[in-house]
Coordinates of C-alpha atoms and ligand atoms in Angstrom, one line a residue:
M23 CA 6.6 -24.4 -10.2
T24 CA 7.0 -26.9 -7.4
N25 CA 4.1 -28.7 -5.7
H26 CA 5.6 -29.9 -2.5
K27 CA 4.6 -28.1 0.6
N28 CA 8.1 -28.4 2.0
S29 CA 9.7 -26.8 -0.9
L30 CA 7.5 -23.7 -0.8
H31 CA 8.6 -20.8 1.3
W32 CA 6.5 -20.1 4.5
W33 CA 5.2 -16.8 2.9
Q34 CA 3.9 -18.8 0.0
R35 CA 2.1 -21.4 2.1
A36 CA 0.8 -19.3 5.0
V37 CA -2.5 -17.5 5.3
V38 CA -1.6 -14.0 6.6
Y39 CA -3.9 -12.5 9.3
Q40 CA -3.7 -8.8 9.8
I41 CA -4.1 -7.5 13.3
Y42 CA -4.8 -3.8 14.0
P43 CA -3.4 -3.9 17.6
R44 CA -5.5 -1.0 18.9
S45 CA -8.6 -3.0 18.1
F46 CA -7.8 -6.6 18.8
K47 CA -7.7 -7.3 22.5
D48 CA -7.2 -4.9 25.5
T49 CA -5.6 -6.6 28.6
N50 CA -4.9 -3.5 30.7
A51 CA -8.3 -1.8 30.8
D52 CA -7.5 1.4 28.9
G53 CA -9.9 0.7 26.0
I54 CA -7.0 0.1 23.6
G55 CA -5.7 -3.2 22.4
D56 CA -2.2 -4.3 23.3
L57 CA 0.5 -6.8 22.6
N58 CA -0.4 -8.9 25.6
G59 CA -3.9 -9.1 24.0
V60 CA -2.4 -10.5 20.9
I61 CA -0.5 -13.1 22.9
A62 CA -3.7 -14.0 24.7
R63 CA -5.4 -14.7 21.5
L64 CA -2.7 -16.6 19.6
D65 CA -4.5 -19.9 20.3
Y66 CA -7.6 -18.6 18.6
L67 CA -5.4 -17.9 15.6
N68 CA -3.6 -21.3 15.6
D69 CA -3.4 -23.8 18.4
G70 CA -2.4 -26.6 16.0
T71 CA -5.9 -28.0 15.8
P72 CA -8.9 -27.3 13.5
N73 CA -10.7 -25.7 16.4
S74 CA -8.5 -22.7 15.7
L75 CA -8.3 -20.6 12.5
G76 CA -5.1 -22.1 11.4
V77 CA -3.3 -19.0 10.1
E78 CA 0.5 -19.4 9.9
A79 CA 1.5 -15.7 9.8
I80 CA 0.3 -12.5 11.4
W81 CA 0.9 -9.0 10.3
L82 CA 0.8 -6.4 13.1
S83 CA 0.0 -2.8 12.2
P84 CA 2.3 -0.3 13.9
F85 CA 3.0 -0.5 17.7
Y86 CA 5.9 1.9 17.8
P87 CA 6.1 5.0 20.1
S88 CA 3.9 7.5 18.4
P89 CA 1.8 10.6 19.1
M90 CA -0.9 8.6 17.3
V91 CA -2.0 11.4 14.9
D92 CA -2.3 8.7 12.3
F93 CA -2.7 5.9 14.9
G94 CA 0.9 4.7 14.8
Y95 CA 1.7 5.4 11.1
D96 CA 3.5 8.4 12.6
I97 CA 6.5 6.8 14.2
A98 CA 8.5 8.6 16.8
D99 CA 11.0 5.8 17.4
Y100 CA 11.5 2.8 15.0
C101 CA 13.2 0.7 17.7
D102 CA 10.8 0.6 20.6
I103 CA 7.2 -0.1 21.6
D104 CA 4.6 2.5 22.6
P105 CA 3.7 2.0 26.3
L106 CA 0.1 1.8 25.2
F107 CA 0.9 -1.5 23.6
G108 CA 3.5 -2.9 25.9
D109 CA 7.3 -3.0 25.9
L110 CA 10.2 -4.8 24.2
A111 CA 10.1 -7.7 26.7
T112 CA 6.4 -8.3 25.8
F113 CA 7.3 -8.1 22.1
D114 CA 10.0 -10.7 22.6
R115 CA 7.5 -12.9 24.3
L116 CA 5.1 -12.4 21.4
V117 CA 7.8 -13.6 18.9
S118 CA 8.5 -16.7 20.9
E119 CA 4.8 -17.5 21.6
A120 CA 3.9 -17.0 18.0
H121 CA 6.8 -19.2 16.8
R122 CA 6.0 -21.9 19.3
R123 CA 2.6 -22.2 17.5
G124 CA 4.1 -22.2 14.0
I125 CA 3.0 -18.6 13.4
K126 CA 5.4 -16.2 11.6
L127 CA 5.4 -12.6 12.6
I128 CA 5.3 -9.8 10.1
I129 CA 5.5 -6.2 11.4
D130 CA 4.7 -2.8 9.7
W131 CA 7.6 -0.6 8.7
V132 CA 6.9 2.9 7.7
P133 CA 9.9 4.1 5.6
N134 CA 8.3 7.1 3.8
H135 CA 7.8 9.4 6.8
T136 CA 8.3 9.6 10.6
S137 CA 6.4 11.5 13.2
D138 CA 7.3 15.2 13.7
Q139 CA 8.2 14.1 17.2
H140 CA 11.0 11.7 16.0
R141 CA 14.3 12.9 17.3
W142 CA 15.6 12.9 13.7
F143 CA 13.0 15.5 12.7
V144 CA 13.4 17.5 15.8
E145 CA 17.1 17.8 14.9
S146 CA 16.4 18.4 11.3
R147 CA 14.1 21.3 11.8
S148 CA 16.4 22.9 14.5
S149 CA 18.5 24.7 11.8
R150 CA 19.3 24.7 8.2
D151 CA 22.9 23.5 8.9
N152 CA 22.0 20.7 11.2
P153 CA 23.6 17.4 10.1
K154 CA 20.1 15.8 9.8
R155 CA 18.6 18.7 7.8
D156 CA 19.0 16.6 4.6
W157 CA 17.3 13.6 6.2
Y158 CA 14.0 15.2 5.4
I159 CA 12.7 17.1 2.3
W160 CA 13.1 20.8 2.8
R161 CA 12.5 23.5 0.2
D162 CA 12.5 27.3 0.0
P163 CA 9.3 29.0 -0.9
N164 CA 9.1 30.0 -4.6
P165 CA 10.4 33.5 -5.4
D166 CA 6.8 34.7 -5.3
G167 CA 6.4 33.2 -1.9
S168 CA 4.2 30.3 -3.1
L169 CA 4.6 26.6 -2.1
P170 CA 7.5 24.6 -3.7
N171 CA 5.0 22.6 -5.9
N172 CA 1.4 21.7 -6.4
W173 CA 1.3 18.4 -4.5
G174 CA -1.5 17.7 -2.1
S175 CA -1.7 15.6 1.1
V176 CA -3.7 12.3 0.9
F177 CA -5.5 13.6 4.0
G178 CA -6.4 17.0 2.6
G179 CA -4.6 20.3 2.1
P180 CA -1.2 21.0 0.5
A181 CA 1.7 18.6 1.0
W182 CA 3.9 21.4 2.3
T183 CA 4.1 23.0 5.7
F184 CA 6.2 26.1 6.5
D185 CA 8.6 25.9 9.4
P186 CA 9.0 29.5 10.6
G187 CA 12.0 28.7 12.8
S188 CA 14.2 27.7 9.8
G189 CA 12.3 29.5 7.1
Q190 CA 11.6 26.6 4.7
Y191 CA 8.8 24.2 3.8
Y192 CA 8.9 20.5 4.5
L193 CA 7.1 17.8 2.5
H194 CA 4.4 15.6 4.0
Q195 CA 2.0 13.7 1.7
F196 CA -0.1 12.6 4.8
V197 CA -0.8 14.7 7.8
K198 CA 1.6 17.6 8.6
E199 CA 2.8 15.6 11.6
Q200 CA 4.3 13.0 9.2
P201 CA 7.3 14.7 7.5
E202 CA 8.8 12.7 4.7
L203 CA 12.3 11.2 4.8
N204 CA 14.9 11.9 2.1
W205 CA 15.9 8.5 0.7
R206 CA 18.5 10.2 -1.5
N207 CA 20.6 10.8 1.6
P208 CA 23.0 7.8 2.1
E209 CA 23.1 8.3 5.9
L210 CA 19.4 8.2 6.2
R211 CA 19.3 5.0 4.1
A212 CA 21.9 3.4 6.3
A213 CA 20.0 4.4 9.5
M214 CA 16.7 3.0 8.0
F215 CA 18.5 -0.3 7.2
E216 CA 19.6 -0.5 10.9
T217 CA 16.0 -0.2 12.0
L218 CA 15.2 -3.3 9.9
R219 CA 18.2 -5.2 11.4
F220 CA 17.0 -4.3 14.9
W221 CA 13.8 -6.3 14.4
L222 CA 15.3 -9.0 12.2
K223 CA 17.7 -9.8 15.1
R224 CA 14.7 -10.1 17.4
G225 CA 13.3 -12.8 15.2
V226 CA 10.8 -10.9 13.1
D227 CA 10.0 -12.9 9.9
G228 CA 9.0 -10.1 7.6
F229 CA 7.9 -6.5 7.0
R230 CA 4.8 -4.9 5.5
M231 CA 6.3 -1.8 4.0
D232 CA 4.0 1.2 4.1
V233 CA 3.6 3.2 0.9
I234 CA 7.0 1.8 -0.3
G235 CA 6.4 3.1 -3.9
M236 CA 6.5 6.7 -2.5
I237 CA 9.9 6.7 -0.8
L238 CA 11.6 8.3 -3.8
K239 CA 10.1 11.3 -5.5
D240 CA 11.1 13.1 -8.7
K241 CA 14.5 14.7 -8.1
E242 CA 13.2 18.1 -9.2
L243 CA 9.9 17.7 -7.4
R244 CA 8.0 18.8 -10.5
D245 CA 4.3 19.7 -10.4
N246 CA 2.0 16.8 -10.9
P247 CA -0.4 17.1 -13.9
L248 CA -4.1 17.5 -13.2
N249 CA -6.1 14.2 -13.2
P250 CA -8.7 14.5 -15.9
N251 CA -10.6 11.6 -14.4
A252 CA -10.8 13.1 -10.9
N253 CA -14.2 12.9 -9.3
P254 CA -15.8 16.4 -9.7
N255 CA -17.3 16.2 -6.3
L256 CA -14.1 16.0 -4.3
P257 CA -14.0 18.2 -1.2
A258 CA -12.3 21.5 -1.9
N259 CA -9.3 20.5 0.2
D260 CA -8.7 17.2 -1.5
L261 CA -5.7 18.5 -3.6
F262 CA -4.2 15.0 -3.8
G263 CA -7.2 13.5 -5.5
R264 CA -7.2 16.2 -8.2
L265 CA -3.7 15.3 -9.4
Q266 CA -2.1 12.5 -11.2
T267 CA 0.8 10.8 -9.4
T268 CA 3.4 11.3 -12.1
Y269 CA 6.2 12.7 -9.9
N270 CA 5.4 11.7 -6.3
M271 CA 5.3 7.9 -6.6
D272 CA 6.5 4.9 -8.6
Q273 CA 9.6 6.7 -9.8
D274 CA 12.1 4.3 -11.6
E275 CA 14.7 5.1 -8.9
V276 CA 12.7 3.5 -6.2
H277 CA 13.6 0.0 -7.4
S278 CA 17.3 0.3 -6.5
A279 CA 16.3 1.4 -3.0
I280 CA 14.0 -1.6 -2.7
R281 CA 16.8 -3.9 -3.9
E282 CA 19.0 -2.6 -1.1
I283 CA 16.2 -3.2 1.4
R284 CA 15.8 -6.7 0.1
A285 CA 19.5 -7.3 0.5
V286 CA 19.2 -6.4 4.2
L287 CA 16.4 -8.9 4.6
D288 CA 18.5 -11.5 2.8
E289 CA 21.3 -11.1 5.4
Y290 CA 18.9 -13.4 7.5
D291 CA 17.2 -16.6 6.6
E292 CA 13.7 -16.7 5.0
R293 CA 12.6 -13.2 5.7
C294 CA 9.8 -11.7 3.6
G295 CA 9.2 -8.2 2.2
I296 CA 5.6 -7.2 1.5
G297 CA 4.9 -3.8 0.0
E298 CA 1.9 -1.6 0.0
L299 CA 1.7 -0.8 -3.7
W300 CA -0.9 0.6 -6.0
G301 CA -0.8 1.1 -9.7
E302 CA -1.4 -0.5 -13.1
L303 CA -0.2 -4.1 -13.6
P304 CA 2.8 -3.5 -15.9
R305 CA 4.3 -1.0 -13.4
W306 CA 3.2 -2.9 -10.3
V307 CA 4.7 -6.2 -11.4
R308 CA 8.2 -4.5 -11.5
Y309 CA 8.2 -4.5 -7.6
Y310 CA 9.0 -8.2 -7.6
G311 CA 12.3 -7.1 -9.2
E312 CA 13.5 -8.0 -12.7
L313 CA 15.3 -11.0 -11.1
G314 CA 13.0 -11.5 -8.2
D315 CA 15.3 -9.4 -6.1
E316 CA 12.8 -6.9 -4.7
L317 CA 9.7 -7.8 -2.8
Q318 CA 8.4 -11.3 -2.5
L319 CA 4.9 -10.0 -2.1
P320 CA 3.9 -6.6 -3.5
F321 CA 0.4 -6.5 -2.1
N322 CA -2.3 -7.1 -4.7
F323 CA -5.3 -5.1 -3.9
R324 CA -7.1 -5.5 -7.2
L325 CA -10.0 -7.7 -6.1
M326 CA -11.0 -5.1 -3.5
R327 CA -11.6 -2.6 -6.2
E328 CA -13.8 -4.9 -8.3
P329 CA -17.6 -5.0 -8.3
W330 CA -19.2 -8.2 -7.0
Q331 CA -19.3 -9.9 -10.4
A332 CA -17.9 -13.2 -11.4
S333 CA -16.7 -11.9 -14.7
A334 CA -14.9 -8.9 -13.1
M335 CA -13.2 -11.1 -10.5
R336 CA -12.1 -13.6 -13.1
R337 CA -10.7 -11.0 -15.4
S338 CA -8.7 -9.5 -12.5
V339 CA -7.2 -12.9 -11.5
D340 CA -6.5 -13.9 -15.2
E341 CA -4.8 -10.6 -15.9
L342 CA -2.6 -11.0 -12.8
E343 CA -1.7 -14.6 -13.6
A344 CA -0.8 -13.5 -17.2
A345 CA 1.3 -10.6 -16.0
L346 CA 3.4 -12.5 -13.5
P347 CA 6.9 -13.6 -14.4
S348 CA 7.5 -17.3 -13.6
F349 CA 9.4 -16.6 -10.4
A350 CA 6.7 -14.3 -9.0
W351 CA 4.2 -15.6 -6.4
P352 CA 0.7 -14.1 -6.5
N353 CA -1.2 -12.8 -3.5
Y354 CA -4.7 -11.5 -2.8
V355 CA -6.1 -9.0 -0.3
L356 CA -9.8 -8.6 0.3
G357 CA -9.8 -6.2 3.3
N358 CA -7.5 -4.0 5.4
H359 CA -7.5 -1.2 7.9
D360 CA -7.8 1.5 5.1
Q361 CA -10.8 0.1 3.2
P362 CA -14.5 -0.3 4.1
R363 CA -15.3 -3.8 5.6
L364 CA -15.5 -6.6 3.0
A365 CA -19.1 -7.5 4.0
S366 CA -20.2 -3.9 3.5
R367 CA -18.3 -3.4 0.3
F368 CA -19.4 -6.6 -1.5
G369 CA -23.0 -6.5 -0.5
G370 CA -23.5 -8.4 2.7
Q371 CA -23.3 -11.7 4.6
S372 CA -24.1 -14.0 1.6
Q373 CA -21.3 -12.4 -0.5
A374 CA -18.9 -12.7 2.5
R375 CA -19.1 -16.5 2.4
V376 CA -18.3 -16.7 -1.3
A377 CA -15.5 -14.1 -0.8
A378 CA -14.0 -16.4 1.8
M379 CA -13.8 -19.3 -0.6
L380 CA -12.4 -17.1 -3.4
L381 CA -9.7 -15.7 -1.2
L382 CA -8.6 -19.1 0.2
T383 CA -8.7 -21.0 -3.0
L384 CA -6.9 -18.8 -5.5
R385 CA -3.2 -19.4 -6.3
G386 CA -1.2 -17.3 -4.0
T387 CA -0.9 -16.0 -0.5
P388 CA -4.2 -14.7 1.0
T389 CA -4.2 -11.9 3.5
L390 CA -7.2 -11.8 5.9
Y391 CA -8.1 -8.8 7.9
Y392 CA -9.1 -9.3 11.6
G393 CA -12.9 -9.6 12.0
D394 CA -13.5 -10.5 8.4
E395 CA -13.7 -14.1 9.5
L396 CA -16.9 -13.0 11.4
S397 CA -17.9 -10.7 8.5
L398 CA -17.9 -7.6 10.6
E399 CA -19.7 -4.8 8.8
N400 CA -18.7 -1.1 8.7
G401 CA -19.0 0.4 12.2
Q402 CA -21.4 3.3 12.8
I403 CA -19.2 6.2 13.9
P404 CA -21.1 9.3 14.9
P405 CA -19.4 12.5 13.5
E406 CA -18.3 13.6 17.0
K407 CA -16.5 10.2 17.6
V408 CA -14.4 10.3 14.4
Q409 CA -10.8 9.6 15.2
D410 CA -9.2 9.1 11.8
P411 CA -7.4 12.2 10.3
Q412 CA -8.8 11.2 6.9
G413 CA -12.4 11.4 8.3
K414 CA -11.6 14.6 10.2
N415 CA -10.2 16.4 7.2
L416 CA -12.0 15.0 4.2
G417 CA -15.5 14.4 5.6
H418 CA -17.2 11.9 7.9
E419 CA -18.0 9.5 5.0
R420 CA -14.3 9.0 4.3
T421 CA -13.4 7.9 7.8
R422 CA -11.5 4.7 8.1
D423 CA -12.7 4.2 11.7
V424 CA -15.6 2.2 10.3
T425 CA -13.2 -0.7 9.6
R426 CA -11.2 -0.4 12.8
T427 CA -13.9 -1.1 15.4
P428 CA -13.1 -3.5 18.3
M429 CA -12.8 -7.3 17.6
Q430 CA -16.0 -9.0 18.8
W431 CA -15.0 -11.9 21.0
D432 CA -18.2 -12.6 23.0
A433 CA -21.5 -11.1 24.1
S434 CA -20.3 -9.6 27.3
P435 CA -20.6 -5.8 27.8
Q436 CA -17.5 -4.7 25.9
A437 CA -17.6 -7.7 23.5
G438 CA -14.8 -9.4 25.4
F439 CA -12.5 -6.7 23.9
S440 CA -12.0 -4.7 27.0
Q441 CA -13.2 -4.0 30.6
V442 CA -13.9 -0.4 29.7
E443 CA -15.4 1.6 26.9
P444 CA -13.3 1.0 23.8
W445 CA -11.5 3.7 21.8
L446 CA -14.0 3.3 19.0
P447 CA -17.6 2.3 19.4
L448 CA -18.4 -1.4 19.3
S449 CA -20.8 -2.4 16.5
A450 CA -24.3 -3.0 17.7
D451 CA -24.4 -6.5 16.4
F452 CA -21.6 -7.8 18.8
T453 CA -24.1 -9.7 21.0
S454 CA -24.9 -12.0 18.1
R455 CA -21.8 -11.6 15.9
N456 CA -18.9 -12.7 17.9
V457 CA -16.2 -15.4 18.1
E458 CA -17.9 -17.3 20.9
T459 CA -21.3 -17.5 19.3
Q460 CA -20.0 -18.3 15.9
S461 CA -17.7 -21.0 17.3
Q462 CA -20.7 -22.8 18.6
K463 CA -22.8 -22.5 15.5
P464 CA -21.7 -25.3 13.1
D465 CA -22.6 -23.4 9.9
S466 CA -21.2 -20.0 10.9
L467 CA -18.9 -18.0 8.7
L468 CA -16.1 -18.4 11.3
N469 CA -16.4 -22.2 11.0
L470 CA -16.4 -21.8 7.2
Y471 CA -13.1 -19.9 7.5
K472 CA -11.6 -22.5 9.8
K473 CA -12.6 -25.4 7.5
L474 CA -11.3 -23.6 4.4
I475 CA -8.0 -22.7 5.9
W476 CA -7.4 -26.2 7.2
L477 CA -8.5 -27.8 4.0
R478 CA -6.2 -25.5 2.0
G479 CA -3.3 -26.3 4.3
E480 CA -3.6 -30.1 3.7
T481 CA -4.4 -29.9 0.0
P482 CA -1.3 -29.5 -2.3
A483 CA -3.5 -28.5 -5.3
L484 CA -4.9 -25.6 -3.2
Y485 CA -1.8 -24.2 -1.6
G486 CA 0.6 -24.9 -4.4
G487 CA -1.1 -26.0 -7.6
D488 CA -1.6 -24.3 -10.9
Y489 CA -4.6 -22.1 -11.6
L490 CA -6.8 -22.5 -14.7
A491 CA -10.1 -20.7 -15.2
L492 CA -12.8 -22.7 -17.0
D493 CA -15.1 -21.4 -19.6
I494 CA -18.3 -22.9 -18.4
G495 CA -20.7 -20.4 -20.1
V496 CA -23.0 -19.9 -17.1
A497 CA -23.6 -16.3 -16.2
D498 CA -22.5 -15.1 -12.7
C499 CA -20.4 -18.1 -12.1
Y500 CA -16.6 -18.3 -11.7
V501 CA -15.2 -21.8 -12.0
Y502 CA -11.5 -22.7 -11.8
Q503 CA -9.2 -25.6 -11.4
R504 CA -6.3 -25.9 -9.0
R505 CA -4.0 -28.7 -10.0
T506 CA -0.7 -30.4 -9.3
A507 CA 0.7 -33.3 -11.3
T508 CA -1.3 -35.7 -9.0
Q509 CA -4.2 -33.8 -7.6
T510 CA -7.1 -31.7 -9.0
R511 CA -9.6 -29.5 -7.2
L512 CA -12.4 -27.6 -8.8
V513 CA -13.8 -24.4 -7.3
A514 CA -17.2 -23.2 -8.4
L515 CA -18.6 -19.9 -7.2
N516 CA -22.1 -18.5 -7.8
F517 CA -22.0 -14.7 -7.5
S518 CA -25.8 -14.3 -8.0
A519 CA -28.8 -14.5 -5.7
E520 CA -30.3 -17.1 -8.0
E521 CA -29.7 -20.8 -8.5
R522 CA -27.3 -21.8 -11.3
Q523 CA -27.0 -25.1 -13.1
L524 CA -23.5 -26.3 -14.2
E525 CA -22.6 -29.3 -16.4
L526 CA -19.5 -31.3 -15.5
A527 CA -18.0 -34.4 -17.1
G528 CA -16.7 -37.2 -14.9
S529 CA -17.4 -38.1 -11.3
W530 CA -17.0 -35.6 -8.5
K531 CA -17.4 -35.3 -4.8
I532 CA -18.2 -32.1 -3.0
L533 CA -15.6 -31.5 -0.3
I534 CA -17.1 -28.3 1.1
S535 CA -20.0 -25.9 0.4
T536 CA -20.0 -22.3 1.6
H537 CA -23.3 -23.3 3.3
L538 CA -21.4 -26.1 5.2
D539 CA -24.3 -28.5 4.6
R540 CA -23.5 -30.5 1.6
Q541 CA -21.0 -33.3 0.7
E542 CA -22.7 -35.4 -1.9
K543 CA -21.1 -37.2 -4.8
F544 CA -22.3 -37.1 -8.4
S545 CA -21.4 -38.4 -11.8
T546 CA -21.4 -36.8 -15.3
G547 CA -24.3 -34.4 -15.7
S548 CA -25.5 -31.3 -14.1
F549 CA -25.4 -30.0 -10.6
V550 CA -26.9 -27.0 -8.9
L551 CA -25.2 -24.1 -7.2
R552 CA -27.6 -22.5 -4.9
P553 CA -27.8 -18.7 -4.5
H554 CA -24.5 -17.3 -3.3
E555 CA -23.0 -20.8 -3.0
G556 CA -19.5 -21.8 -3.6
L557 CA -18.2 -25.4 -3.8
I558 CA -14.8 -27.1 -3.7
L559 CA -14.9 -30.4 -5.6
A560 CA -12.6 -33.4 -6.0
P561 CA -12.7 -36.0 -8.7
E562 CA -14.1 -39.3 -7.6
Q563 CA -11.9 -42.3 -8.5
Ligands
NOJ13 C1 -0.9 3.6 4.4 C2 -1.4 3.0 5.7 O1 -2.0 1.7 5.4 C3 -2.4 4.0 6.2 O2 -3.2 3.5 7.3 C4 -1.6 5.2 6.6 O3 -2.5 6.2 7.0 C5 -0.8 5.8 5.4 N1 -0.1 4.7 4.7 C6 0.3 6.7 5.9 O4 1.3 6.0 6.6

């Protein structure tokens, strides 16, 4: 592996920042964020100085025309912008304003399903012999009148809905307003590739591909086996959760489709494919492609699933490092728009600081979810305010709204997010937890993020070096080296609420502590990690 910044690709070097556009910044006083809002906040993300976060890529969740049943993951037109968010001219301005600041733009692409309002589906459902009938997955009822198979929807209920007009069922593994596309149809494939080119020509640098491992299903659509490990307390309508995913995702045939998608990206310079992919390591790793010819970054969500324990995190990282072929570049995600907030999941504000250092010092591309740099916690969403179809159908406690509350910019009445009441309630802590307040507080989490991102960006060992975990024999601590031929950095993380003592040979200097209050030097001997403290150390010459 190479250690020179210039010989790494941008998607290896950058910290990716995910923006959920509805919740980032509203500039037209409708309570919903928009593309102008993203442009207005680009300097916050990277103005070229350490006063800004310093991220070099943003990923925008969907902004396409949509009935918003799944808040934009139900796309009615792949080649336009919903008026809620702006228009194509605003998008073009976003591309150039981002690029002017050295920020790459990654957009969401949802290839598994469209909205039922997409003109393709309107045509497809119009009659059995419509030319687009086969662009979606239609099946007759079984001879006894039952559903074509036993699959369930992720959002509750069966994965099939009957269309009385044409007398068949269509498949949807999310809400019934998200009919699934038939990737076995060559015309559909070609049409989807054109949607990629539409954005590539506009200067988009990459795509985050929604549930990409699902786009091909078993040819015979066989029943999935029951999942013996399913939680016995699932709501009665959670049919999806009761089954294994043997026939509805991760089919071998998906890989050739992904290679074709990658070939479209490769028609242009330096474009990156990121995939939303779950599954066990040996299957997951195949999405890089046997020859590195599939996705540059299959999202790695494993750390999000781990308990807050040094040994669990280390095991997860070591297993990933061991599983990757030499050409494959790692990546880490600690939060996104589908999971509870990082600070709530890992225990609280103290854990959030150590998590920041972990995310930004491992080998591989980090993805940071908007608001995690302030350590926003799960929002309080009263049952009558739930918007998310998952929360509406599977129970209030499953709503993803908690992680999509408005960005907290300042202490003004709507947190600087909007002039009017936002589409989801603001978290009560916005008067103290916001960008303006944290910018002024030298030891805030926001300032820790800024310092870590800038330090990473200027330190070859951190952005490009090897990773080596050290067996230091101290409980609750995770210590690793990042190293190029000419530079070594040591990262020491204390996952516990107690002090820990570590022994180190040689002379070292603390570059940064998660508490932002410590920069001493020391020579061979022991040093103390305070409760919930992480340090980055450099050898002293
Ligand atoms: C995964 C996305 O991240 C999620 O938000 C969405 O609801 C489903 N895919 C369906 O598109």
